[in-house]
Short mmCIF file of C-alpha atoms and ligand atoms in Angstrom, two decimals:
data_model
loop_
_atom_site.label_atom_id
_atom_site.label_comp_id
_atom_site.label_asym_id
_atom_site.label_seq_id
_atom_site.Cartn_x
_atom_site.Cartn_y
_atom_site.Cartn_z
CA MET A 932 87.71 97.05 128.07
CA ASN A 933 89.78 96.71 131.44
CA ILE A 934 88.37 94.20 134.06
CA SER A 935 87.96 94.76 137.24
CA THR A 936 88.07 91.36 138.91
CA THR A 937 86.63 89.99 142.51
CA THR A 938 89.59 91.13 144.33
CA GLY A 939 88.94 94.78 143.34
CA LEU A 940 92.13 94.60 140.76
CA VAL A 941 91.60 96.85 137.68
CA GLN A 942 93.69 95.37 134.78
CA GLY A 943 93.86 96.04 131.05
CA VAL A 944 93.90 93.60 128.31
CA GLY A 945 95.22 93.72 124.77
CA GLN A 946 96.51 91.77 121.65
CA ALA A 947 98.23 91.63 118.70
CA HIS A 948 99.79 88.32 116.54
CA ALA A 949 102.60 86.61 114.59
CA LYS A 950 103.96 88.10 110.57
CA THR A 951 104.94 86.82 107.56
CA ILE A 952 106.68 88.81 105.75
CA LEU A 953 106.57 87.18 101.95
CA LEU A 954 108.90 89.72 99.33
CA GLY A 955 111.06 92.46 100.48
CA GLU A 956 112.98 92.07 103.89
CA HIS A 957 115.77 93.83 104.00
CA THR A 958 115.26 95.65 101.38
CA VAL A 959 112.36 97.50 103.14
CA VAL A 960 114.65 99.19 104.93
CA HIS A 961 116.43 100.81 102.00
CA GLY A 962 113.88 101.61 99.97
CA THR A 963 111.80 98.94 97.85
CA PRO A 964 108.19 98.40 98.80
CA ALA A 965 107.29 94.96 100.45
CA ILE A 966 104.49 92.34 101.29
CA ALA A 967 103.93 90.87 104.26
CA LEU A 968 100.66 88.20 105.85
CA PRO A 969 99.41 88.73 109.56
CA LEU A 970 99.31 85.60 111.14
CA PRO A 971 96.21 85.82 113.24
CA ALA A 972 96.84 82.28 114.87
CA LEU A 973 99.87 82.78 116.78
CA PRO A 974 98.60 85.66 119.07
CA VAL A 975 100.56 87.37 121.96
CA ARG A 976 97.63 88.54 124.51
CA ALA A 977 98.77 90.77 127.39
CA VAL A 978 97.82 92.22 130.42
CA ALA A 979 98.62 95.30 132.42
CA ARG A 980 98.00 96.12 135.90
CA VAL A 981 98.97 99.16 137.91
CA LEU A 982 101.91 98.36 140.43
CA THR A 983 101.48 99.58 143.92
CA SER A 984 104.55 101.29 145.54
CA GLY A 985 107.22 98.46 146.94
CA GLU A 986 105.76 95.78 145.46
CA THR A 987 107.74 93.34 143.26
CA PRO A 988 105.86 91.44 140.94
CA LEU A 989 106.04 87.87 141.00
CA ALA A 990 107.81 85.72 138.52
CA ALA A 991 105.78 84.96 135.51
CA PRO A 992 103.78 81.56 135.27
CA ASP A 993 105.72 79.19 132.67
CA GLY A 994 105.77 79.99 128.68
CA GLN A 995 104.82 83.67 129.66
CA PHE A 996 107.05 87.12 130.13
CA ARG A 997 106.42 89.53 132.97
CA PHE A 998 108.27 93.25 132.23
CA SER A 999 107.77 96.30 134.76
CA ALA A 1000 107.62 100.20 132.92
CA GLY A 1001 107.42 103.79 134.42
CA ASP A 1002 109.47 104.31 137.35
CA THR A 1003 111.16 101.48 137.90
CA PRO A 1004 114.27 99.87 137.27
CA ALA A 1005 115.65 98.32 133.87
CA PRO A 1006 115.07 95.03 133.40
CA ALA A 1007 117.65 93.17 131.65
CA GLY A 1008 116.81 90.96 128.65
CA THR A 1009 114.17 90.42 126.63
CA LEU A 1010 111.44 92.57 126.15
CA SER A 1011 113.00 95.67 126.03
CA GLY A 1012 111.30 96.74 122.67
CA PRO A 1013 107.97 96.72 124.11
CA ARG A 1014 109.23 97.81 127.15
CA VAL A 1015 110.20 101.43 126.12
CA ALA A 1016 107.42 101.72 123.55
CA VAL A 1017 104.79 101.12 126.73
CA GLU A 1018 106.67 104.09 128.48
CA GLU A 1019 106.59 106.19 125.78
CA ALA A 1020 103.26 105.47 125.46
CA LEU A 1021 102.87 106.24 129.63
CA ARG A 1022 105.10 109.47 129.07
CA ARG A 1023 102.39 111.09 126.40
CA TRP A 1024 99.51 110.31 128.08
CA GLY A 1025 101.20 112.54 131.29
CA LEU A 1026 101.44 108.97 133.14
CA ALA A 1027 105.24 109.48 133.59
CA ASP A 1028 104.90 108.26 136.99
CA ALA A 1029 103.23 105.26 136.60
CA ARG A 1030 104.48 102.23 137.43
CA VAL A 1031 102.88 99.12 135.06
CA ASP A 1032 102.64 95.53 135.49
CA ILE A 1033 102.90 93.62 132.28
CA LEU A 1034 101.86 89.85 131.67
CA VAL A 1035 102.51 89.35 128.31
CA ASP A 1036 101.14 84.98 127.29
CA CYS A 1037 103.37 84.80 123.51
CA ASP A 1038 102.58 82.10 120.76
CA ILE A 1039 105.11 83.03 118.69
CA PRO A 1040 108.65 82.01 119.07
CA LEU A 1041 110.88 84.42 119.71
CA ALA A 1042 113.39 86.36 117.45
CA ARG A 1043 112.35 83.49 114.78
CA GLY A 1044 111.44 86.62 111.73
CA LEU A 1045 107.87 86.52 112.93
CA GLY A 1046 107.39 89.80 114.68
CA SER A 1047 107.61 88.89 117.99
CA SER A 1048 108.91 92.23 119.47
CA ALA A 1049 106.42 94.40 117.62
CA ALA A 1050 103.10 92.11 118.30
CA CYS A 1051 104.45 92.01 122.13
CA ALA A 1052 104.43 95.57 122.09
CA GLY A 1053 101.23 96.05 120.11
CA ALA A 1054 99.39 94.05 122.88
CA ALA A 1055 101.17 95.72 125.90
CA VAL A 1056 100.65 99.50 124.51
CA ARG A 1057 96.91 98.22 123.57
CA ALA A 1058 96.61 96.51 127.64
CA VAL A 1059 97.88 99.72 129.17
CA ALA A 1060 95.79 101.82 126.84
CA ASP A 1061 92.85 100.21 128.32
CA LEU A 1062 94.03 100.04 131.96
CA TYR A 1063 93.98 103.73 131.75
CA GLY A 1064 90.58 104.49 129.15
CA ARG A 1065 92.79 105.79 126.55
CA VAL A 1066 91.07 105.22 122.95
CA LEU A 1067 94.54 104.07 120.94
CA ASP A 1068 93.99 105.68 116.65
CA GLU A 1069 95.80 103.36 114.19
CA GLY A 1070 98.74 105.64 113.65
CA THR A 1071 99.50 106.25 117.50
CA LEU A 1072 99.82 102.43 117.84
CA TYR A 1073 101.79 102.12 115.46
CA ASP A 1074 103.97 105.15 116.65
CA LEU A 1075 104.13 104.11 119.61
CA VAL A 1076 105.44 100.03 118.46
CA GLN A 1077 107.73 101.91 116.47
CA CYS A 1078 109.80 103.47 119.18
CA GLY A 1079 110.12 100.02 120.91
CA GLU A 1080 111.07 99.24 117.42
CA GLN A 1081 114.30 101.27 116.29
CA VAL A 1082 115.74 99.76 119.53
CA GLU A 1083 114.92 96.56 118.68
CA HIS A 1084 116.10 96.45 115.26
CA GLY A 1085 118.46 99.68 114.73
CA ARG A 1086 116.84 101.09 111.84
CA ALA A 1087 113.22 99.33 111.58
CA SER A 1088 110.86 100.32 108.46
CA GLY A 1089 108.20 99.73 110.31
CA ILE A 1090 107.05 96.74 108.46
CA ASP A 1091 107.02 95.20 111.27
CA ALA A 1092 104.65 96.86 113.36
CA SER A 1093 102.45 97.39 110.45
CA THR A 1094 102.02 93.72 110.60
CA VAL A 1095 101.37 92.78 113.46
CA LEU A 1096 98.47 94.97 113.99
CA ALA A 1097 97.06 94.50 110.04
CA ALA A 1098 93.57 92.79 109.38
CA GLY A 1099 95.01 91.47 105.77
CA PRO A 1100 97.39 90.85 103.71
CA ILE A 1101 99.47 94.46 103.32
CA ARG A 1102 101.89 96.05 100.68
CA PHE A 1103 104.04 98.16 102.46
CA HIS A 1104 105.82 101.06 100.92
CA GLU A 1105 107.63 104.12 102.84
CA GLY A 1106 105.92 103.73 105.87
CA ARG A 1107 102.30 103.19 103.69
CA THR A 1108 100.89 100.41 103.43
CA ARG A 1109 97.99 99.44 101.40
CA PRO A 1110 95.58 95.70 101.65
CA LEU A 1111 96.70 93.46 98.94
CA ALA A 1112 94.32 91.34 96.70
CA ILE A 1113 94.69 87.46 96.51
CA ASP A 1114 93.44 85.48 94.66
CA MET A 1115 95.09 82.14 94.57
CA ASP A 1116 94.96 78.52 95.26
CA ALA A 1117 98.04 77.49 97.42
CA ALA A 1118 99.68 76.86 100.59
CA LEU A 1119 102.07 77.98 102.54
CA ILE A 1120 104.69 76.32 104.93
CA ILE A 1121 106.64 78.11 107.88
CA ALA A 1122 109.47 76.21 109.35
CA ASP A 1123 111.31 77.32 111.65
CA THR A 1124 114.89 76.57 111.93
CA GLY A 1125 115.07 77.02 115.74
CA VAL A 1126 117.70 78.70 115.87
CA PRO A 1127 116.95 82.42 117.01
CA GLY A 1128 118.24 85.21 114.50
CA SER A 1129 119.40 88.94 115.13
CA THR A 1130 117.69 91.67 113.47
CA GLN A 1131 119.77 94.20 114.35
CA ARG A 1132 122.82 92.56 113.46
CA ALA A 1133 121.44 90.89 110.24
CA VAL A 1134 120.37 94.44 109.71
CA ALA A 1135 123.88 96.09 110.24
CA GLY A 1136 125.13 93.52 107.76
CA VAL A 1137 122.69 94.26 105.25
CA ARG A 1138 124.00 97.92 105.27
CA ARG A 1139 127.93 97.04 105.19
CA VAL A 1140 127.34 95.13 101.77
CA LEU A 1141 125.32 97.79 100.17
CA GLU A 1142 127.09 100.53 101.01
CA ALA A 1143 130.98 98.76 100.23
CA ASP A 1144 129.74 98.51 96.36
CA PRO A 1145 126.65 101.49 95.38
CA ALA A 1146 126.61 100.09 91.93
CA ARG A 1147 125.43 96.66 92.67
CA ALA A 1148 123.39 98.06 96.06
CA ARG A 1149 121.78 99.73 93.06
CA ARG A 1150 121.16 96.44 91.10
CA LEU A 1151 119.94 94.34 93.95
CA LEU A 1152 117.71 96.81 95.10
CA ASP A 1153 116.64 97.45 91.48
CA ARG A 1154 116.13 93.99 90.98
CA ALA A 1155 114.33 93.43 94.11
CA GLY A 1156 111.78 95.56 92.88
CA GLU A 1157 111.11 93.78 90.10
CA LEU A 1158 110.58 90.89 91.81
CA ILE A 1159 108.56 92.33 94.79
CA ALA A 1160 106.37 93.67 91.79
CA ALA A 1161 106.22 90.39 89.65
CA ALA A 1162 104.85 89.16 93.18
CA GLU A 1163 101.81 91.37 93.57
CA ASP A 1164 100.95 90.45 90.36
CA GLN A 1165 101.01 87.22 90.52
CA LEU A 1166 98.91 87.13 94.03
CA ALA A 1167 96.55 88.85 92.29
CA THR A 1168 96.25 86.93 89.90
CA GLY A 1169 96.66 83.08 90.83
CA ARG A 1170 100.19 82.14 89.51
CA ALA A 1171 101.35 79.87 92.18
CA GLU A 1172 104.20 78.44 90.37
CA GLU A 1173 105.37 81.54 89.17
CA LEU A 1174 105.58 83.10 92.48
CA GLY A 1175 107.35 80.51 94.00
CA ALA A 1176 110.03 81.01 91.25
CA THR A 1177 110.23 84.63 92.31
CA MET A 1178 110.46 83.73 96.07
CA SER A 1179 113.14 81.45 95.10
CA ARG A 1180 114.58 84.31 93.35
CA PHE A 1181 114.47 86.86 96.01
CA GLN A 1182 116.05 84.40 98.37
CA GLU A 1183 118.94 84.25 96.11
CA LEU A 1184 119.18 88.30 96.34
CA LEU A 1185 119.38 87.43 100.55
CA ALA A 1186 122.16 84.96 99.92
CA GLU A 1187 123.59 87.49 98.19
CA LEU A 1188 123.11 90.33 100.98
CA GLY A 1189 124.08 87.93 103.30
CA VAL A 1190 121.77 86.76 105.53
CA SER A 1191 121.57 83.16 104.11
CA THR A 1192 122.74 80.34 106.44
CA PRO A 1193 124.04 77.28 105.95
CA HIS A 1194 120.98 75.65 107.67
CA ILE A 1195 118.13 78.11 105.89
CA ASP A 1196 120.06 76.61 102.03
CA THR A 1197 119.64 72.88 103.73
CA LEU A 1198 115.58 73.31 104.71
CA VAL A 1199 114.95 75.87 101.21
CA SER A 1200 116.68 72.99 99.11
CA ALA A 1201 114.50 70.36 101.08
CA ALA A 1202 111.33 72.30 100.17
CA ARG A 1203 112.27 72.76 96.44
CA GLU A 1204 113.23 68.78 96.55
CA ALA A 1205 109.75 68.04 98.17
CA GLY A 1206 107.78 69.51 95.14
CA ALA A 1207 107.20 73.10 96.53
CA PHE A 1208 107.07 75.99 93.92
CA GLY A 1209 110.07 78.38 95.21
CA ALA A 1210 111.10 78.69 99.39
CA LYS A 1211 113.55 81.59 100.76
CA LEU A 1212 113.91 82.86 104.61
CA THR A 1213 111.57 85.29 105.75
CA GLY A 1214 111.89 87.86 108.40
CA ALA A 1215 115.87 89.16 108.87
CA GLY A 1216 117.21 85.69 107.99
CA LEU A 1217 120.96 84.15 110.28
CA GLY A 1218 118.81 82.07 112.16
CA GLY A 1219 114.43 82.33 111.99
CA CYS A 1220 112.15 81.38 109.82
CA VAL A 1221 111.84 79.79 106.63
CA LEU A 1222 108.26 80.10 103.99
CA ALA A 1223 107.51 77.49 100.64
CA LEU A 1224 105.34 78.00 98.85
CA THR A 1225 103.02 74.89 97.17
CA THR A 1226 99.88 72.98 96.77
CA PRO A 1227 97.36 72.49 99.20
CA ALA A 1228 97.54 69.11 98.56
CA ALA A 1229 101.35 68.38 98.94
CA ALA A 1230 101.61 70.85 102.13
CA ASP A 1231 101.74 67.83 104.18
CA THR A 1232 104.75 66.88 102.47
CA VAL A 1233 106.30 69.84 101.92
CA GLY A 1234 106.08 69.77 105.71
CA ALA A 1235 107.34 66.28 106.46
CA ALA A 1236 110.14 67.31 104.36
CA LEU A 1237 111.41 70.68 106.15
CA ARG A 1238 111.12 68.72 109.54
CA HIS A 1239 113.25 65.79 108.06
CA ALA A 1240 115.38 68.61 106.54
CA GLY A 1241 115.86 70.04 110.73
CA ALA A 1242 113.23 72.41 110.84
CA ALA A 1243 112.43 72.25 114.49
CA GLN A 1244 108.56 72.93 113.44
CA THR A 1245 106.33 74.11 110.74
CA TRP A 1246 103.28 75.88 110.26
CA THR A 1247 100.84 75.28 107.47
CA VAL A 1248 98.94 78.82 106.21
CA THR A 1249 96.08 78.35 102.98
CA THR A 1250 95.88 81.79 101.19
CA GLY A 1251 92.71 81.35 100.99
CA SER A 1252 92.38 82.21 104.41
CA LEU A 1253 94.60 85.41 104.39
CA ALA A 1254 91.50 87.82 103.08
CA ALA A 1255 91.02 90.02 105.98
CA ASP A 1256 88.63 89.04 108.88
CA VAL A 1257 88.85 85.19 107.51
CA PRO A 1258 90.53 83.16 110.48
CA ILE A 1259 94.06 81.22 109.17
CA ARG A 1260 93.95 78.16 110.82
CA LEU A 1261 97.68 76.64 111.14
CA ASP A 1262 99.07 73.39 112.16
CA SER A 1263 102.35 72.77 113.94
CA GLY A 1264 104.98 69.88 113.46
CA ILE A 1265 105.11 70.14 117.75
CA GLY A 1266 101.23 70.96 118.49
CA THR A 1267 97.99 72.40 116.43
CA HIS A 1268 97.19 76.36 116.39
CA ALA A 1269 93.77 76.94 115.39
O1 LIG B 1476 112.81 90.90 112.79
P1 LIG B 1476 112.11 90.68 111.36
O2 LIG B 1476 113.42 89.19 111.61
O3 LIG B 1476 111.18 90.29 111.94
O4 LIG B 1476 112.84 91.14 110.64
C1 LIG B 1476 112.18 92.34 109.95
C2 LIG B 1476 112.30 93.17 108.74
C3 LIG B 1476 113.78 93.16 108.19
O5 LIG B 1476 113.51 93.69 106.99
C4 LIG B 1476 114.99 92.44 107.93
C5 LIG B 1476 113.75 94.98 108.76
C6 LIG B 1476 112.87 96.22 108.55
O6 LIG B 1476 112.63 96.26 110.07
O7 LIG B 1476 112.40 95.87 107.81
#
């Protein structure tokens, strides 16, 4: 619903949230399925308004980003994907001459494999649709977010665009998603390496590895497919210990693809030494975040071990809270997101 303020200003608002990939990052670009979980406790909120002619937007308040879209000069640096998504939306709606100011309040750390670019694009497109009273169906929203993601990733599978807009865990395969059944009593710890990754560089590096040796590429992708199928079954039947082992095997595969780093390896080992069932990087790697699976009772110990080993912050998500429409509670090493 667009908001008329006391100044007569009309604003549109939109929201999306973070995501984490449980299994299948990178191999999903090359045809395997992937399993991903939305993280509604790490939201992005966007507010859109029309820029009047000659108006230059104010700097964004601390902790927020601002970008303009439409008939304005291209801003340098961050949020190029969201801007592309909004400009494509304006073009499709016959509003190519519009100038829109978008203020984005993003709780998701940027470039950490948690879907910040897709979530910012999703929230921004929703805000602009709200501003102009456009009805956005799911398919159109996904397409628009994907336009921005192609800019950010080089070649985006669509898993980020799907998960930051999804209400519950999903299985994603070649552009199609289906809700995933989870019946498991466990906790996932997300640990931030504190190092920004580059999805585009990581995706290009994996492509080089796979193209260099097609027979090895086939073996790696087949193994990935088997691990992802096993994980789906383990999630549905509550076999957390086995799922942890599957995650650790997927981490070995990601390391073979060249996207792990010594810092990620240290965090993965620290989680396992502290009793986690398994751990792996999540997202594109080369920085970003590590995901560890443990019992709810051991979550604090594993989180503390990860921070002690150098994680900048950690969040805890219980698998019981991942079912669609149940709010997820996250704890951070440096604050609490509820
Ligand atoms: O950009 P990230 O870190 O959220 O990773 C996206 C997942 C990849 O599989 C690496 C890329 C893709 O488009 O699927």
